[in-house]
Short mmCIF file of C-alpha atoms in Angstrom, two decimals:
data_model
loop_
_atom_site.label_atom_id
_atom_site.label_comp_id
_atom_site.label_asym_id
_atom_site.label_seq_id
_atom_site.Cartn_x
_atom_site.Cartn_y
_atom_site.Cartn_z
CA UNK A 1 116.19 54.22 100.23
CA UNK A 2 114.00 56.83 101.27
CA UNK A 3 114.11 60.09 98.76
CA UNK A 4 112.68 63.08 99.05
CA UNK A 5 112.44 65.77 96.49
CA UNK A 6 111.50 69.38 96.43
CA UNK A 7 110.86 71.63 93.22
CA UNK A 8 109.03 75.05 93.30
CA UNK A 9 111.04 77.22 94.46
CA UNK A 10 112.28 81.02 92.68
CA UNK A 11 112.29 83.97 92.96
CA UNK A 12 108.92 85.93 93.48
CA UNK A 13 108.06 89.60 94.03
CA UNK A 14 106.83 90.49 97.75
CA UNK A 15 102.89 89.78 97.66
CA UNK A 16 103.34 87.52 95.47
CA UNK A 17 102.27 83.30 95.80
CA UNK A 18 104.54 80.37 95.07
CA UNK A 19 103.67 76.34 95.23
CA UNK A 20 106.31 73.85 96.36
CA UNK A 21 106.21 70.27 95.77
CA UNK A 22 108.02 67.36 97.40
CA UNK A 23 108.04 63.78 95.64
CA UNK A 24 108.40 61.18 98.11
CA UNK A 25 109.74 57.28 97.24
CA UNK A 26 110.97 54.65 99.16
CA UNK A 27 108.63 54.61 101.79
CA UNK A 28 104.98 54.06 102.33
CA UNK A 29 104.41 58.21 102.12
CA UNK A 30 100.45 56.98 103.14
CA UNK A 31 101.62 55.80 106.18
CA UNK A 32 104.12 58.86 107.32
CA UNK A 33 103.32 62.54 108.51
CA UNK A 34 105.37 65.29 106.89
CA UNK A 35 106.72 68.42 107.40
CA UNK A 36 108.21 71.81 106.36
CA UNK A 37 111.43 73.20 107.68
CA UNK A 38 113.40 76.43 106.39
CA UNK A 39 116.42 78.06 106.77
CA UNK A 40 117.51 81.74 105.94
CA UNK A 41 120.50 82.28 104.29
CA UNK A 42 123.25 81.77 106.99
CA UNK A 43 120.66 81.42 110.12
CA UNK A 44 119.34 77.91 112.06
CA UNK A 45 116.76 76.39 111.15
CA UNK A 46 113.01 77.06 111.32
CA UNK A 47 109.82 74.48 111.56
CA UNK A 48 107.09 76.06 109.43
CA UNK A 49 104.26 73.05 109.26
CA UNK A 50 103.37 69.39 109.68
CA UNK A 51 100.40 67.24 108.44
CA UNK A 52 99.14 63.73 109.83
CA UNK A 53 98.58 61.13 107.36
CA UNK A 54 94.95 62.00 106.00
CA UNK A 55 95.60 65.74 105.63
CA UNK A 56 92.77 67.20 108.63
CA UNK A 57 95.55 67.17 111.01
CA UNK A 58 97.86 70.22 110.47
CA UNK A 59 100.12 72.41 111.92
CA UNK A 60 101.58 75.98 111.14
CA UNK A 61 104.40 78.28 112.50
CA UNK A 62 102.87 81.75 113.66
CA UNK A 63 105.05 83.33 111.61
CA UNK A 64 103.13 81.30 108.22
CA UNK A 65 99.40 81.12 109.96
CA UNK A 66 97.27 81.90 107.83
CA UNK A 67 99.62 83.02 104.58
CA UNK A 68 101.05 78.75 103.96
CA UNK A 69 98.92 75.82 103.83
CA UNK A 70 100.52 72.42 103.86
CA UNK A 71 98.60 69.68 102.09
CA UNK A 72 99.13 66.38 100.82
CA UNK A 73 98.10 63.88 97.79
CA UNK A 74 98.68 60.13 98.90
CA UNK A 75 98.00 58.90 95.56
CA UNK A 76 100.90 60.70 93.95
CA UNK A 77 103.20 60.80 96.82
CA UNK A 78 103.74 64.32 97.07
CA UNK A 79 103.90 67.17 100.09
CA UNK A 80 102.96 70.18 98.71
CA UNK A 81 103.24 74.29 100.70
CA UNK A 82 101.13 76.57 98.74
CA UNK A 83 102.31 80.10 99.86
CA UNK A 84 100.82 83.62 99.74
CA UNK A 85 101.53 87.07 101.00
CA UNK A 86 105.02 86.08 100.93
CA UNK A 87 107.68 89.00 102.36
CA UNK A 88 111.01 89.55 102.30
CA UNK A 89 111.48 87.57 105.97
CA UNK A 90 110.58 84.06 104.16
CA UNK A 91 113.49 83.98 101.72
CA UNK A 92 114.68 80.66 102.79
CA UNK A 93 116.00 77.15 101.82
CA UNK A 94 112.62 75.04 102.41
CA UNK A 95 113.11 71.37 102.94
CA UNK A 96 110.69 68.52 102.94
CA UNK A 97 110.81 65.76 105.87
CA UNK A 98 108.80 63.05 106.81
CA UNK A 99 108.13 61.86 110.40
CA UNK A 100 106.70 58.47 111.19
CA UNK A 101 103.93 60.15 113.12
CA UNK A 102 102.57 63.78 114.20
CA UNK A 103 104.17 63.14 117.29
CA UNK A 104 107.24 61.91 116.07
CA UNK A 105 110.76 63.93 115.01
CA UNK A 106 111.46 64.75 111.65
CA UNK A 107 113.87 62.02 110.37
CA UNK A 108 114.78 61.81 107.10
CA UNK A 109 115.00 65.57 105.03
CA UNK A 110 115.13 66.31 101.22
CA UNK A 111 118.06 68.25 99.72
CA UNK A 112 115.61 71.25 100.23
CA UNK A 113 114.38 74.73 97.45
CA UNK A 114 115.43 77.99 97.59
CA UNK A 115 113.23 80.73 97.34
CA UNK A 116 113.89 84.50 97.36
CA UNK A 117 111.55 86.87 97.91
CA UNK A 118 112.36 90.35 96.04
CA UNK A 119 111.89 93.02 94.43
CA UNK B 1 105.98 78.16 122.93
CA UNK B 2 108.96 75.94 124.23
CA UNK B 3 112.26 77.93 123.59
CA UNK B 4 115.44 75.78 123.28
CA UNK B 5 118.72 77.07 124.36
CA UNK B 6 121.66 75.23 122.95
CA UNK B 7 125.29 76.21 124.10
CA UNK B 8 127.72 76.98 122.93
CA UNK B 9 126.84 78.59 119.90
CA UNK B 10 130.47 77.97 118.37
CA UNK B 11 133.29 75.00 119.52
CA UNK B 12 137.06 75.08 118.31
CA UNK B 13 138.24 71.17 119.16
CA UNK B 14 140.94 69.11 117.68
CA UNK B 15 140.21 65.62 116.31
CA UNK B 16 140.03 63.08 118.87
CA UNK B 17 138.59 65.40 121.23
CA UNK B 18 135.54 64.86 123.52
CA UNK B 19 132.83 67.64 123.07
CA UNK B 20 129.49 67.84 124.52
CA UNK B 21 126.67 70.06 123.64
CA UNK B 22 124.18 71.32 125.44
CA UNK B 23 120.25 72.04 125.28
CA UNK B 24 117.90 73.36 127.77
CA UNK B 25 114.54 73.41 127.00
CA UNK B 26 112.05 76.02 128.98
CA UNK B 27 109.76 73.78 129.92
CA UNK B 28 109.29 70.29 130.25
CA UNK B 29 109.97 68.36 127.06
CA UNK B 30 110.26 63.98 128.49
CA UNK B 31 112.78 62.84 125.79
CA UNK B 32 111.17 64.56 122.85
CA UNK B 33 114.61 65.68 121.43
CA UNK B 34 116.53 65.07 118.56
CA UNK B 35 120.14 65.88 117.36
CA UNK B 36 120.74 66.89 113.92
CA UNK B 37 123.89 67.07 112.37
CA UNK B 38 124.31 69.57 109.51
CA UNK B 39 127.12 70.20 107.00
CA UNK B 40 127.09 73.42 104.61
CA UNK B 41 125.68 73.28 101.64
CA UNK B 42 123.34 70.25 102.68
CA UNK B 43 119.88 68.94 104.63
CA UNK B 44 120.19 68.14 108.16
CA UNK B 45 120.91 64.97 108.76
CA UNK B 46 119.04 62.65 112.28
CA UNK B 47 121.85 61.45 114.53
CA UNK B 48 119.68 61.00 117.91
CA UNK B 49 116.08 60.49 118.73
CA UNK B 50 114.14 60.25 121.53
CA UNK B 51 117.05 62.01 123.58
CA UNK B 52 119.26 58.89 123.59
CA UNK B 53 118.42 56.63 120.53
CA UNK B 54 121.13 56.76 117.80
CA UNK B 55 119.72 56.78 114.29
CA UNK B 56 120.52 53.29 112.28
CA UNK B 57 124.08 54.02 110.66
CA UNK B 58 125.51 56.82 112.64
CA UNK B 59 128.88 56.14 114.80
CA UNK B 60 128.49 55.02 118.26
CA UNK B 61 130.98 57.73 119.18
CA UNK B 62 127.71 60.01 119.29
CA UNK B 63 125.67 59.26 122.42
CA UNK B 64 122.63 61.70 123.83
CA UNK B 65 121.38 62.05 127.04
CA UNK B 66 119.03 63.91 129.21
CA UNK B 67 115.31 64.14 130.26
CA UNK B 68 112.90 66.90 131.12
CA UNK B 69 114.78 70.26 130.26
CA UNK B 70 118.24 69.65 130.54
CA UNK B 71 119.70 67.29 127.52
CA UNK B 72 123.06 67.15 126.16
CA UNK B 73 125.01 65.38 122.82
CA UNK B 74 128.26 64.39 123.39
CA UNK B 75 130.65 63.22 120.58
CA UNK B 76 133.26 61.17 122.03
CA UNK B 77 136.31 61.27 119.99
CA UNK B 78 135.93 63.52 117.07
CA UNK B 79 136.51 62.59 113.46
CA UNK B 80 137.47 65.56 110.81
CA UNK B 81 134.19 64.32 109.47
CA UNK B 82 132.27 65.70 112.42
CA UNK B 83 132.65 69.47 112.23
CA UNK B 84 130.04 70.60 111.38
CA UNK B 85 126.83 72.57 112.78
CA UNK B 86 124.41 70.86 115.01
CA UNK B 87 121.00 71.66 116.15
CA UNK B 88 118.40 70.19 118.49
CA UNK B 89 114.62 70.06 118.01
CA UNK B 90 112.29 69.46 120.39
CA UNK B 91 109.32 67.87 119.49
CA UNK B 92 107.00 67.39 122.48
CA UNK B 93 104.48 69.82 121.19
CA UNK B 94 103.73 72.09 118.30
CA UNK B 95 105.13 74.72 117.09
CA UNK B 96 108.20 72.27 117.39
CA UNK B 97 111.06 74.40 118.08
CA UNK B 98 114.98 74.11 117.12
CA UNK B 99 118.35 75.01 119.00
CA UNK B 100 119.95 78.20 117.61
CA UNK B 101 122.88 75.50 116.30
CA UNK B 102 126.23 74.59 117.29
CA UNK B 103 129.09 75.39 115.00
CA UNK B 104 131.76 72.65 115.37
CA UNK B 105 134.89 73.72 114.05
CA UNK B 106 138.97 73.07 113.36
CA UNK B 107 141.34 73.86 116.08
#
């Protein structure tokens, strides 16, 4: 069964940086694009960024462009969003997904991290 | 940027209704649209792909339909275990965009 797990998330002071993680098993994570997707507390739900298999081929939100970058490490199955500058506005559930290809819908979605951004 | 309009934004039905709902995209998208069911408290969940593919294990009383800019999910005799919130998420091109959501609810 395909699992998906994301850790990282807490509170941090506006400014201020946070990593997030997502462990991946029960799929070939090599062979799948990824992708982050957040949700403020009682809003829909926002796509922040997506990378391709080898990591070159990313994607960002305007809201996140230059602030978030999405990477990847194949060899330990794991998704990572390294954020900066955060603000108040990206308080959010963030989940993991992966996505059989760039071009492809995000299909299955971890049980998603919660950070606040606060003062 | 695509924009997605989904209507309506909230739905009172009874169980063993049919309910459809709808998604318009602003431009364009094929069949680059998915459903995605969502209870509170928990991830989304895939029901539909590629407009009109159900996902391996979900009820055939969801279908999808649509092409181009006008796509709708219809659910066709609900269960209590379907009210929920659902969005749709186009992804024909980056940034991929979602539906404002559907809440499904008790009559």
């Amino acid at each position: 069964d395909v699992q998906l797990l994301e850790s990282g998330g807490g509170l941090v002071q506006p400014g201020g940086s946070l990593r997030l993680s997502c462990a991946a098993s029960g799929f070939t994570f090599s062979s799948y694009a990824m992708s982050w997707v957040r949700q403020a507390p009682g809003k829909g739900l926002e796509w922040v960024s997506s990378i391709g298999t080898r990591g070159p081929d990313t994607f960002y939100a305007d809201s996140v462009k230059g602030r978030f970058t999405i990477s990847r490490d194949n060899s330990r199955n794991t998704l990572y969003l390294q954020m900066n500058s955060l603000r108040a506005e990206d308080t959010a559930v963030y989940y993991c997904a992966n996505q059989r290809y760039t071009s492809s819908s995000v299909d299955y979605w971890g049980p998603g991290t919660l950070v606040t951004v606060s003062s | 940027d695509i924009q997605m309009t989904q209507s309506p934004s909230s739905l009172s039905a009874s169980v063993g209704d049919r309910v459809t709902i709808t998604c318009r995209a602003s431009q364009g998208i094929r069949d680059d649209l998915g459903w995605y069911q969502q209870k509170p408290g928990r991830a989304p969940k895939r029901l539909i792909y590629a407009a009109s593919t159900l996902q391996s294990g979900v009820p055939s009383r969801f279908s999808g339909s649509g092409s181009g800019t006008e796509f709708t999910l219809t659910i066709s005799s609900l269960q209590p275990e379907d009210f929920a919130t659902y969005y749709c998420l186009q992804y024909d091109s980056y940034p991929r965009t979602f539906g404002q959501g559907t809440n499904l609810e008790i009559k």
